[in-house]
Short mmCIF file of C-alpha atoms in Angstrom, two decimals:
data_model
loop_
_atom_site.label_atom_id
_atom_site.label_comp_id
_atom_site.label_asym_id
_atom_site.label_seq_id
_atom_site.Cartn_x
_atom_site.Cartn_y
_atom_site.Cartn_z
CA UNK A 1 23.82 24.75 21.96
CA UNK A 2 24.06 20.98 20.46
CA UNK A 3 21.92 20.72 17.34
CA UNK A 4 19.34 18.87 17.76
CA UNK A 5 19.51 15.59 14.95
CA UNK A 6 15.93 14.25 13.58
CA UNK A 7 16.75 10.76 13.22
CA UNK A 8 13.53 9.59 11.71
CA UNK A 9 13.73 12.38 9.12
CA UNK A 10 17.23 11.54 8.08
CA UNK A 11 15.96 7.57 7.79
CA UNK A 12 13.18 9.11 5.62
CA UNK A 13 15.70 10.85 3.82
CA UNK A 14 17.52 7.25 2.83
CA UNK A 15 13.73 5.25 1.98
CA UNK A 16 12.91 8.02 -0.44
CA UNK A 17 16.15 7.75 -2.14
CA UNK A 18 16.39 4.14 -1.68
CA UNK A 19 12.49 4.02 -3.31
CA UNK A 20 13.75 6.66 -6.69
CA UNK A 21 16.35 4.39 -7.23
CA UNK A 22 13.77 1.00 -7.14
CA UNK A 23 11.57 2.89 -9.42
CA UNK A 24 13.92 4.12 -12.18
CA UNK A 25 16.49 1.13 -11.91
CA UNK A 26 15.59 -1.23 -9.98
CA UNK A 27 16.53 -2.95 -6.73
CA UNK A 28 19.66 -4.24 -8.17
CA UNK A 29 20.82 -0.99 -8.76
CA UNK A 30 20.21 0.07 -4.91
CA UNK A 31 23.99 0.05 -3.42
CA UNK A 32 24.85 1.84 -0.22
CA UNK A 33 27.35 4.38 -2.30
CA UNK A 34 24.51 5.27 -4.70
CA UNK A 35 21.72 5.46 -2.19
CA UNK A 36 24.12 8.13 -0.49
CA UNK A 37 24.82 9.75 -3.85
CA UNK A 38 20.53 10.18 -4.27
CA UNK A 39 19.62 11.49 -1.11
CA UNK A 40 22.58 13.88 -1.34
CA UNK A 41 24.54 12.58 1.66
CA UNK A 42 27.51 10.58 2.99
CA UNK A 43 27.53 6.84 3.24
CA UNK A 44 28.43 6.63 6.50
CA UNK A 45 24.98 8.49 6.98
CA UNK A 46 23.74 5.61 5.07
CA UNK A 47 25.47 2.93 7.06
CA UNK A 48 24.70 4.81 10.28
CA UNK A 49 20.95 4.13 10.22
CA UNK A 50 21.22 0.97 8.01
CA UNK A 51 23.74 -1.84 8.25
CA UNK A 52 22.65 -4.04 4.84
CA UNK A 53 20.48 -3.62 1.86
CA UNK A 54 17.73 -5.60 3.36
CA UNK A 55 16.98 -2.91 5.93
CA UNK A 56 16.91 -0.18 3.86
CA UNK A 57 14.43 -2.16 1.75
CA UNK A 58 12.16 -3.19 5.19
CA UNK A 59 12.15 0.29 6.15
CA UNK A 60 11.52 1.88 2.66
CA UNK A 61 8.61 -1.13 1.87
CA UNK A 62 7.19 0.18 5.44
CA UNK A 63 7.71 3.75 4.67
CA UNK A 64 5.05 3.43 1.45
CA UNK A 65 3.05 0.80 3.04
CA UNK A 66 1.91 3.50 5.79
CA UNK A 67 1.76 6.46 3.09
CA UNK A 68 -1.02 4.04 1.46
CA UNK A 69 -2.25 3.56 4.66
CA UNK A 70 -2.65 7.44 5.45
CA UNK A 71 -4.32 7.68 1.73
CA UNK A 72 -6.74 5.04 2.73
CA UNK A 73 -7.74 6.61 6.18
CA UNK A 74 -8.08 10.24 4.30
CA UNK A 75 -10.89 8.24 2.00
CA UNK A 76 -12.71 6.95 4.93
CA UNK A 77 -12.60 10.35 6.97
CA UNK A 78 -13.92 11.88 3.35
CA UNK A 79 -16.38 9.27 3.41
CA UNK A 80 -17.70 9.78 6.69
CA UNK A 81 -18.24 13.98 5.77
CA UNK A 82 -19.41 12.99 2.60
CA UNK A 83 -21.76 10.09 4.07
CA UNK A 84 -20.91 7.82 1.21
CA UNK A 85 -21.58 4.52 0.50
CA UNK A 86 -19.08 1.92 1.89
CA UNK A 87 -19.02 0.13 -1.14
CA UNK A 88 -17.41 3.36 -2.51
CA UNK A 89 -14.95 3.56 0.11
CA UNK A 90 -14.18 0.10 -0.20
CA UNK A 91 -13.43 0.40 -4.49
CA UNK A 92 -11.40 3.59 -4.13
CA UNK A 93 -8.77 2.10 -1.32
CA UNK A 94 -8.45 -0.63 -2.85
CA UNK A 95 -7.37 1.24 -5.92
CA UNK A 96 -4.77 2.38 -3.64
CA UNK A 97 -2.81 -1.01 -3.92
CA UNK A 98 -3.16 -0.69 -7.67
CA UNK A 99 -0.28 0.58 -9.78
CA UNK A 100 -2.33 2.77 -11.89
CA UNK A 101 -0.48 6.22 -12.24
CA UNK A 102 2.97 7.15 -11.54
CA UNK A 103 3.01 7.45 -7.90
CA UNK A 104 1.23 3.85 -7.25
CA UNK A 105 3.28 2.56 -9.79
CA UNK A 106 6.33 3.58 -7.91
CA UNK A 107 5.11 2.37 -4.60
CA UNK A 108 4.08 -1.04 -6.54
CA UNK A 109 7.75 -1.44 -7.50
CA UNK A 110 8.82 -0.86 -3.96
CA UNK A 111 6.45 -3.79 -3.31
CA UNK A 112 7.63 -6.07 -6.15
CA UNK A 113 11.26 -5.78 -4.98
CA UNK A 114 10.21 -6.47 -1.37
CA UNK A 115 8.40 -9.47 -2.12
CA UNK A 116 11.47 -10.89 -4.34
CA UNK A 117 13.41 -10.63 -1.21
CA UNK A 118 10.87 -12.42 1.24
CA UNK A 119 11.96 -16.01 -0.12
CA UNK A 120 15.71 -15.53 1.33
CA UNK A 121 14.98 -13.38 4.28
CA UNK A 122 12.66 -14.10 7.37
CA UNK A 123 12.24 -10.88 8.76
CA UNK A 124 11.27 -9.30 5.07
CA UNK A 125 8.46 -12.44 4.92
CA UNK A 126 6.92 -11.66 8.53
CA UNK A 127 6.80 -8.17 7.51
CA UNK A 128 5.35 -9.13 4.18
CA UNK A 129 2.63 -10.91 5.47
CA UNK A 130 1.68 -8.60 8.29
CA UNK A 131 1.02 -5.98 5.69
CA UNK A 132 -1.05 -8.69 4.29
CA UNK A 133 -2.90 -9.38 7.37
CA UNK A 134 -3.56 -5.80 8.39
CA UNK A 135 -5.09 -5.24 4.53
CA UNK A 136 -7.75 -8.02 4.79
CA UNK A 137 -8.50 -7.23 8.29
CA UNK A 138 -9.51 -3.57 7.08
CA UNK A 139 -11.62 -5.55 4.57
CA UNK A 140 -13.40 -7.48 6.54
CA UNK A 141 -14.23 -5.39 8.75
CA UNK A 142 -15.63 -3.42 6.10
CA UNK A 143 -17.62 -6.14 5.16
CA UNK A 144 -18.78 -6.92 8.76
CA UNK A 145 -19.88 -2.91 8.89
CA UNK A 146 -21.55 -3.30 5.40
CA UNK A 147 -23.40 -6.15 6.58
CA UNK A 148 -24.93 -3.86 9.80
CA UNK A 149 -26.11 -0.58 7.35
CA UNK A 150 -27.96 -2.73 5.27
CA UNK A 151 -24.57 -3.15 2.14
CA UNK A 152 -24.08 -6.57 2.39
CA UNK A 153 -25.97 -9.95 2.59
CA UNK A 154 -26.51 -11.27 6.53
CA UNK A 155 -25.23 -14.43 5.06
CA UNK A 156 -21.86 -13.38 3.48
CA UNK A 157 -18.23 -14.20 5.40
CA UNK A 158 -15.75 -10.88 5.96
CA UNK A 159 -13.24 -12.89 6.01
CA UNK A 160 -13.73 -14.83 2.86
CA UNK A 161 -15.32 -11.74 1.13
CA UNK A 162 -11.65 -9.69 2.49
CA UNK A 163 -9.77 -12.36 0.95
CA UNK A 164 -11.25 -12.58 -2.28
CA UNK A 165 -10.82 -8.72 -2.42
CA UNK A 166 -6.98 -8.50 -1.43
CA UNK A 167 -6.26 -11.34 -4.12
CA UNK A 168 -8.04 -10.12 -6.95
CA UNK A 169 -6.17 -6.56 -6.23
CA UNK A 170 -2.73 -8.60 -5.97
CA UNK A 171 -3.58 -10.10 -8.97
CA UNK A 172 -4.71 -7.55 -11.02
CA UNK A 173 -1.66 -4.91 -9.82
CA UNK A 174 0.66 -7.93 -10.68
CA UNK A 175 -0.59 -7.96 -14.47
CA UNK A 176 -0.73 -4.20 -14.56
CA UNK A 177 3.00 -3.74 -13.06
CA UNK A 178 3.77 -5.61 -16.52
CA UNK A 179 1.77 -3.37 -18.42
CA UNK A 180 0.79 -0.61 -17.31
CA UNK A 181 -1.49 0.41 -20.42
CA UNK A 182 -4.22 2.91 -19.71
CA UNK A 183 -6.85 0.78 -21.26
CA UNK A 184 -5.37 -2.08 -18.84
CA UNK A 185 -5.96 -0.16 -15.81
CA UNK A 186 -9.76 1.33 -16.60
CA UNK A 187 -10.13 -2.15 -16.92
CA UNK A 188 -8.79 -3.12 -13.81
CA UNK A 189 -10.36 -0.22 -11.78
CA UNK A 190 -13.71 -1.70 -13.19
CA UNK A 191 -13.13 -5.42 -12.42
CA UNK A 192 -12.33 -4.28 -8.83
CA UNK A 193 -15.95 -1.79 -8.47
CA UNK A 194 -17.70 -4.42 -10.14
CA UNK A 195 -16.77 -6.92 -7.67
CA UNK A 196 -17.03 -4.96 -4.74
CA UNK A 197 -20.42 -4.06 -5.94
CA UNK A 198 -21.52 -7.73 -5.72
CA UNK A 199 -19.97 -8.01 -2.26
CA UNK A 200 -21.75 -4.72 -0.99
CA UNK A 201 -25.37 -5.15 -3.44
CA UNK A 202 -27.40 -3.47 -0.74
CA UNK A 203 -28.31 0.18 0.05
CA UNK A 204 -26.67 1.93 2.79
CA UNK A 205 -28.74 2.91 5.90
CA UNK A 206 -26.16 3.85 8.26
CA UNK A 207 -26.84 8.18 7.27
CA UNK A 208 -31.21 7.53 7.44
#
């Protein structure tokens, strides 16, 4: 009987390696031999399911965008059992994006290397700001949800508020991903609930 391949688990296979070596060498470092040589296979398994660098980056950039993704629905499924706030959904996914501890620091890297390569490559900047896109539409309609249980202000714009949100996070994981201080990132992790707070002032009604 033919053995059955898993494609998508041996692509996986490649973005994880691909994503070490980002985070302990950086994307300079990422070659097709030594990609091969970190996932522990051949680099014509390498070349099979990625022709040039810039794919393996796509794909691996993809691969953590939907992990954060998957983090961020788990918070709002949490939220909805736990019948919390929105404003408290809204400050701990955005944290998410924020390269506060190992993991989100390595993801943030992944991002940071992506980005670099949007100026030079179409396909990365479409992707790039798609990812943007989707982010601020999750915002907003946050904002548009907070505005119907009582959160936010009748008056206040989802779509400015969303924007706001998404660049004080780029901002703030941009100064962090230079210094990554624990001081710097309590402080961050504040600016961002303080803010959100002012967004969402209101009390929620949506459990009453």
């Amino acid at each position: 009987m033919p053995k059955v391949v898993d494609h998508q688990a041996r692509r996986l296979q490649v973005a994880d390696a691909v994503q070490q070596l980002i985070t302990e060498q950086g994307l300079d470092r990422v070659t097709v031999a030594r990609t091969a040589a970190e996932a522990g296979v051949s680099v014509g398994h390498v070349q099979h399911y990625f022709s040039t660098k810039d794919e393996m980056l796509l794909f691996t950039h993809e691969r953590v965008v939907q992990k954060t993704l998957e983090r961020v629905s788990a918070l709002e499924d949490r939220s909805r059992i736990e019948r919390s706030p929105i404003r408290e959904v809204v400050v701990d996914s955005l944290a998410e994006w924020l390269p506060v501890d190992p993991p989100r620091r390595s993801a943030y890297r992944v991002a940071v290397a992506f980005v670099g390569r949007t100026v030079d490559n179409p396909r990365l900047a479409l992707a790039h700001a798609e990812t943007g896109r989707l982010i601020r539409s999750m915002l907003a309609r946050a904002v548009h949800n907070g505005k119907e249980c009582g959160e936010v202000q009748g008056g206040s714009d989802p779509d400015l508020a969303a924007l706001e949100l998404h660049s004080l996070v780029e901002g703030l994981a941009l100064q962090l991903g230079s210094d990554p201080d624990r001081a710097a990132s309590r402080t961050a992790l504040n600016l961002v609930s303080a803010r959100v707070r002012e967004v969402f002032p209101g009390r929620c009604r949506q459990y009453e």
